[in-house]
mmCIF file of C-alpha atoms in Angstrom:
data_model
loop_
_atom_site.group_PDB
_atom_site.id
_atom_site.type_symbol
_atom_site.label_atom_id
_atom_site.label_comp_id
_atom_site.label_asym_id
_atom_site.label_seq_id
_atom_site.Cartn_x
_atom_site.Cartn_y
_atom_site.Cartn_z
ATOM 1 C CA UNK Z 1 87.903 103.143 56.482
ATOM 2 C CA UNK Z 2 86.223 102.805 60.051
ATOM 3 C CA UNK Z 3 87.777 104.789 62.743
ATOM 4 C CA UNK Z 4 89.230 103.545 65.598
ATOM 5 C CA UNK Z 5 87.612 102.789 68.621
ATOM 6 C CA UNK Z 6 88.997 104.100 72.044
ATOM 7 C CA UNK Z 7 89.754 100.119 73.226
ATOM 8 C CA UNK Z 8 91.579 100.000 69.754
ATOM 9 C CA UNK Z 9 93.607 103.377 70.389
ATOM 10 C CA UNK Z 10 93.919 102.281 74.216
ATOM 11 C CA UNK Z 11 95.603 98.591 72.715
ATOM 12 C CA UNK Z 12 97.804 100.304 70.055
ATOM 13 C CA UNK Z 13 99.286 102.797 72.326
ATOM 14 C CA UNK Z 14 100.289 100.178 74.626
ATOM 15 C CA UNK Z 15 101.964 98.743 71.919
ATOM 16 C CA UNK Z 16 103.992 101.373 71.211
ATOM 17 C CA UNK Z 17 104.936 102.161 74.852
ATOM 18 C CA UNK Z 18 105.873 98.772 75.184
ATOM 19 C CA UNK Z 19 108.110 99.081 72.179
ATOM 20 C CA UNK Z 20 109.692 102.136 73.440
ATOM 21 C CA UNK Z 21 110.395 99.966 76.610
ATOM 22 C CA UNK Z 22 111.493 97.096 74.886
ATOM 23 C CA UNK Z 23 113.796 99.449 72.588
ATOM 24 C CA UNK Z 24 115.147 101.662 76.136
ATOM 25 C CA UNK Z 25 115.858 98.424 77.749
ATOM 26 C CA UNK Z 26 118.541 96.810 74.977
ATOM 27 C CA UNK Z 27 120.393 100.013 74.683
ATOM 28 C CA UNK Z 28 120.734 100.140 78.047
ATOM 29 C CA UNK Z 29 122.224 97.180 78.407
ATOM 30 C CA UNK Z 30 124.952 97.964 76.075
ATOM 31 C CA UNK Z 31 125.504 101.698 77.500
ATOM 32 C CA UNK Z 32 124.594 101.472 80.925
ATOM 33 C CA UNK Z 33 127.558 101.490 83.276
ATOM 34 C CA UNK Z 34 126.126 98.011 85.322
ATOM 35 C CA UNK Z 35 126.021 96.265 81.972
ATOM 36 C CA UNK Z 36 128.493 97.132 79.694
ATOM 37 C CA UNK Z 37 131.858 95.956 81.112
ATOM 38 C CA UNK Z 38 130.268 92.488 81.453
ATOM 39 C CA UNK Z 39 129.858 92.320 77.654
ATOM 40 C CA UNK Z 40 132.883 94.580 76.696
ATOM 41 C CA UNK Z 41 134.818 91.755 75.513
ATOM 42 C CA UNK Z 42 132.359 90.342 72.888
ATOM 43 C CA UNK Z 43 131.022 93.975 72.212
ATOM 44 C CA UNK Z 44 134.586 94.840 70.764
ATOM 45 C CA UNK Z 45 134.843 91.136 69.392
ATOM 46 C CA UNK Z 46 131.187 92.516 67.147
ATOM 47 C CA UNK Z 47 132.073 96.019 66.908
ATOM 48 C CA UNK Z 48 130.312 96.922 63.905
ATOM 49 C CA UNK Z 49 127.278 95.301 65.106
ATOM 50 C CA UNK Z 50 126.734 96.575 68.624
ATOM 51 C CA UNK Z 51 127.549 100.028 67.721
ATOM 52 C CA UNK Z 52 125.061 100.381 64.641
ATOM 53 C CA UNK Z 53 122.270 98.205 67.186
ATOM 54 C CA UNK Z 54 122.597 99.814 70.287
ATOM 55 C CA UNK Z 55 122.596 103.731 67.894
ATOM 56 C CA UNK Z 56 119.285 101.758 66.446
ATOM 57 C CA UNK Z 57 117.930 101.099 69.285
ATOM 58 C CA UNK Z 58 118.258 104.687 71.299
ATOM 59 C CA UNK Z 59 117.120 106.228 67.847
ATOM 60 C CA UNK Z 60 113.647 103.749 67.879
ATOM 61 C CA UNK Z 61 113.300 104.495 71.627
ATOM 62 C CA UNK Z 62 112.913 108.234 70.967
ATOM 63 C CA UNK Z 63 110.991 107.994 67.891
ATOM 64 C CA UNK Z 64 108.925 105.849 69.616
ATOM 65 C CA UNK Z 65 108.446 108.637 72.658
ATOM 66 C CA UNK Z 66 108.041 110.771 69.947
ATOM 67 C CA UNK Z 67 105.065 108.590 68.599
ATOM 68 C CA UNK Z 68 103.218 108.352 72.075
ATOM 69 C CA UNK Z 69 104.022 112.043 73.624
ATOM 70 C CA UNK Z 70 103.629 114.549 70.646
ATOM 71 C CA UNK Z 71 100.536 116.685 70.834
ATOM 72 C CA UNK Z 72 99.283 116.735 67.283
ATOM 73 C CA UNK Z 73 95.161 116.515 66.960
ATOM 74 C CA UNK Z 74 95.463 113.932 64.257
ATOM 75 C CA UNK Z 75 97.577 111.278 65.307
ATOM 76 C CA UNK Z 76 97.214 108.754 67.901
ATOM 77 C CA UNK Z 77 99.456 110.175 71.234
ATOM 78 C CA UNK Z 78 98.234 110.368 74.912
ATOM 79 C CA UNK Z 79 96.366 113.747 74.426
ATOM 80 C CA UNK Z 80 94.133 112.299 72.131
ATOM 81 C CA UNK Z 81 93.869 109.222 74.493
ATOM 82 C CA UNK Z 82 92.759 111.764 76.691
ATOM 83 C CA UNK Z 83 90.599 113.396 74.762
ATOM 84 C CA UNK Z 84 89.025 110.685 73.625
ATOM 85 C CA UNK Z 85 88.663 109.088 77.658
ATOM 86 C CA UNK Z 86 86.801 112.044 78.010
ATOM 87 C CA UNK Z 87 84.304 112.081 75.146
ATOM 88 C CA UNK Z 88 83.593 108.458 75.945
ATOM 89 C CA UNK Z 89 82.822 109.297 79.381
ATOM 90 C CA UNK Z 90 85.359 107.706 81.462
ATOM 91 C CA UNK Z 91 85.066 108.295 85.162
ATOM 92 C CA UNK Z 92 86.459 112.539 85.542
ATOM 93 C CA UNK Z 93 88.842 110.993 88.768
ATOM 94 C CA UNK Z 94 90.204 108.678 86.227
ATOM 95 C CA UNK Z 95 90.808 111.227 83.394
ATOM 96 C CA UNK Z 96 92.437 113.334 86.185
ATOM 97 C CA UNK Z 97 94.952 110.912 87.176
ATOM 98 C CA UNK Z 98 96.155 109.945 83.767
ATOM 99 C CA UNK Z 99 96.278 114.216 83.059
ATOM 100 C CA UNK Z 100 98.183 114.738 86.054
ATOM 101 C CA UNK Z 101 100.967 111.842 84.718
ATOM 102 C CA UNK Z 102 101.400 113.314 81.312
ATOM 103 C CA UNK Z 103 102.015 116.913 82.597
ATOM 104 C CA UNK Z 104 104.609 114.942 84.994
ATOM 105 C CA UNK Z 105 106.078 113.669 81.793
ATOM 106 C CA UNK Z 106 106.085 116.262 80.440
ATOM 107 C CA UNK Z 107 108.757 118.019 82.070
ATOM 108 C CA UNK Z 108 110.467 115.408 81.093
ATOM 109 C CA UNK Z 109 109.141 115.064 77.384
ATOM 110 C CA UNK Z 110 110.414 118.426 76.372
ATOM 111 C CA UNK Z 111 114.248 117.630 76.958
ATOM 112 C CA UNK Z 112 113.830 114.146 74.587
ATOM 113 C CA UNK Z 113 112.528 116.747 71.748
ATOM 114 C CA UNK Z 114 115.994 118.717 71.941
ATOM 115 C CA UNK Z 115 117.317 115.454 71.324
ATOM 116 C CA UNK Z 116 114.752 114.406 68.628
ATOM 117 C CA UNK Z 117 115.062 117.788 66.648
ATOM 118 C CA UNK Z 118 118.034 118.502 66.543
ATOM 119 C CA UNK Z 119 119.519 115.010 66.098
ATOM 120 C CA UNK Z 120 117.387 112.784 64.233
ATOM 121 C CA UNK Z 121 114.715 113.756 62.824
ATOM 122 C CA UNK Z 122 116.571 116.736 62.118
ATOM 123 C CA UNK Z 123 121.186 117.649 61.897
ATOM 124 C CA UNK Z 124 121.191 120.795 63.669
ATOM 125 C CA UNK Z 125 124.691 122.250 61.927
ATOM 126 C CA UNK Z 126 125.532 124.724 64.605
ATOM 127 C CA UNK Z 127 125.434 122.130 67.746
ATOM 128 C CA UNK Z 128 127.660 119.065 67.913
ATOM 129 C CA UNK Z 129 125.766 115.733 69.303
ATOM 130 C CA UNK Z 130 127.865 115.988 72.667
ATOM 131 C CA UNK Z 131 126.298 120.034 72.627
ATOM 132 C CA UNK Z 132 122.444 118.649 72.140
ATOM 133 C CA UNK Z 133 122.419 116.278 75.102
ATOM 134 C CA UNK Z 134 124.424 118.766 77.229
ATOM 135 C CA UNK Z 135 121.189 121.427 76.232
ATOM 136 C CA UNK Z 136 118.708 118.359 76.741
ATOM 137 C CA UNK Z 137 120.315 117.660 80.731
ATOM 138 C CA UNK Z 138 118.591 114.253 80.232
ATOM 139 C CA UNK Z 139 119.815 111.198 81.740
ATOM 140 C CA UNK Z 140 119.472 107.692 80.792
ATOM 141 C CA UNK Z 141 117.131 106.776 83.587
ATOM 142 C CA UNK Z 142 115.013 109.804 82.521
ATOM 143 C CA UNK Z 143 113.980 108.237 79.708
ATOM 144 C CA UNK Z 144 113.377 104.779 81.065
ATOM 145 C CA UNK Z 145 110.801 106.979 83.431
ATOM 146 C CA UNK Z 146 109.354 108.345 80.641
ATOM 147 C CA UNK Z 147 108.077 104.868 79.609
ATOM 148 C CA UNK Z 148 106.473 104.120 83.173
ATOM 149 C CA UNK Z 149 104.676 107.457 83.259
ATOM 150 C CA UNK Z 150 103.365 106.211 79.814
ATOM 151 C CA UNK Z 151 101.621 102.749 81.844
ATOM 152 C CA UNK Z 152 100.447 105.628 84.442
ATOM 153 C CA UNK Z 153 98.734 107.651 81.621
ATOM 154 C CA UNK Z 154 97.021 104.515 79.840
ATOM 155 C CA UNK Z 155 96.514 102.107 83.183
ATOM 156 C CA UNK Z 156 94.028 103.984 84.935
ATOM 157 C CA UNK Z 157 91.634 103.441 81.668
ATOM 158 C CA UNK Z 158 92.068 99.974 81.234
ATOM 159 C CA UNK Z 159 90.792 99.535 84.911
ATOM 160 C CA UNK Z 160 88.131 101.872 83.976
ATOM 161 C CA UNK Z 161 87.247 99.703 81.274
ATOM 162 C CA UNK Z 162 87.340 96.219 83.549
ATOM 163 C CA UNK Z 163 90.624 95.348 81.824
ATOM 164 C CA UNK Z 164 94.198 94.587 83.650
ATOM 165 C CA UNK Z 165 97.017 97.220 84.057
ATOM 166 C CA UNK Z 166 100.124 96.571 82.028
ATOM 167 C CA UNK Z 167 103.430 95.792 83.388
ATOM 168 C CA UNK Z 168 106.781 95.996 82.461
ATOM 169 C CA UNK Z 169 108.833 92.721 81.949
ATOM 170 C CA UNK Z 170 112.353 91.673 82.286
ATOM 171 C CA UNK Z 171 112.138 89.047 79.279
ATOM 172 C CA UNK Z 172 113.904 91.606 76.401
ATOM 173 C CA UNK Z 173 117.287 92.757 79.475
ATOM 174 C CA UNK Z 174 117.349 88.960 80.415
ATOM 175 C CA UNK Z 175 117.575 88.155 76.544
ATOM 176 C CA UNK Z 176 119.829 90.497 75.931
ATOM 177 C CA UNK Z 177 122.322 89.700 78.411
ATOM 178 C CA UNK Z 178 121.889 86.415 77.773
ATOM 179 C CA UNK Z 179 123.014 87.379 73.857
ATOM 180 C CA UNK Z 180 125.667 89.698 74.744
ATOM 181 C CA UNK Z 181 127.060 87.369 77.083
ATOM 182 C CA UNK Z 182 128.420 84.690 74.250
ATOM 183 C CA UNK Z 183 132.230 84.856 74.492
ATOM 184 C CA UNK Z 184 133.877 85.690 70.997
ATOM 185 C CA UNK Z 185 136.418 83.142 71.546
ATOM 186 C CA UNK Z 186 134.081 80.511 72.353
ATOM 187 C CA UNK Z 187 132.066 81.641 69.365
ATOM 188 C CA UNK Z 188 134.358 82.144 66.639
ATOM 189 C CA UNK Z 189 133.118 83.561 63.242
#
């Protein structure tokens, strides 16, 4: 099997921080405080469903952190973007900048891995889920950054490499408003 080339990594890890963002943005729709009274009505009306989709969705957003920010040497993550900048000889000011984002999100990183192991991909027995988030002190917008700080750790390469910077969209919140805002009486099952 051929390996992967560094325009190949660079295109795959946009994926998944664009999946993380997609996956961020329709939970927080249904939990953030701006959002959620809108759709309160139908949300109850499709209980079952919005609970076990907007738990999917926060539980896809971190593993999908998890994917991009963990610092294994064999698996595709921003270190070995990185690494991998720098053994194809991107420009060392460019390297520099997308280094000095990760450490930023970093800080930030290490409070969505209290969450990760010792939630999902792990049950911690001796801390209750209210206990892990209290020990993570992360907040909902704290994870939405960590997605941005992902575009700032994989943009400056793709200008590097003559390519445009990626962007965030609203398409996936509009859509899900838009979904969540069907009125279970006018909608009957």
């Amino acid at each position: 099997m051929a390996m992967m080339t560094f325009e190949q990594k660079l295109e795959l890890i946009n994926q998944l921080i664009f999946r993380a963002r997609v996956h961020y943005d329709i939970w927080w729709v249904y939990e953030g405080k701006n959002t959620r009274q809108k759709f309160l009505e139908t949300m109850n009306y499709y209980s079952e469903f919005f609970r076990f989709d907007s738990h999917a969705n926060f539980v896809s957003l971190l593993m999908h952190l998890s994917q991009i920010y963990e610092t294994r040497h064999d698996t595709l993550n921003f270190g070995t973007i990185i690494k991998d900048a720098i053994n194809k000889g991107i420009n060392d000011e460019v390297v520099a900048r997308s280094n000095m984002a990760l450490q930023e999100a970093n800080l930030l990183w290490r409070k969505v891995l209290i969450i990760r192991g010792n939630l999902f991909a792990h049950r911690n027995v001796k801390l209750s889920y209210e206990d892990v988030f209290k020990k993570a002190s992360i907040t909902p917008g704290n994870l939405g950054e960590l997605t941005l700080y992902g575009l700032s750790v994989v943009n400056p390469f793709l200008v590097a490499l003559g390519k445009e910077q990626r962007e965030f969209n609203s398409l996936v919140t509009d859509d899900t408003v838009h979904f969540s805002s069907f009125h279970p009486v006018q909608h009957a099952r």
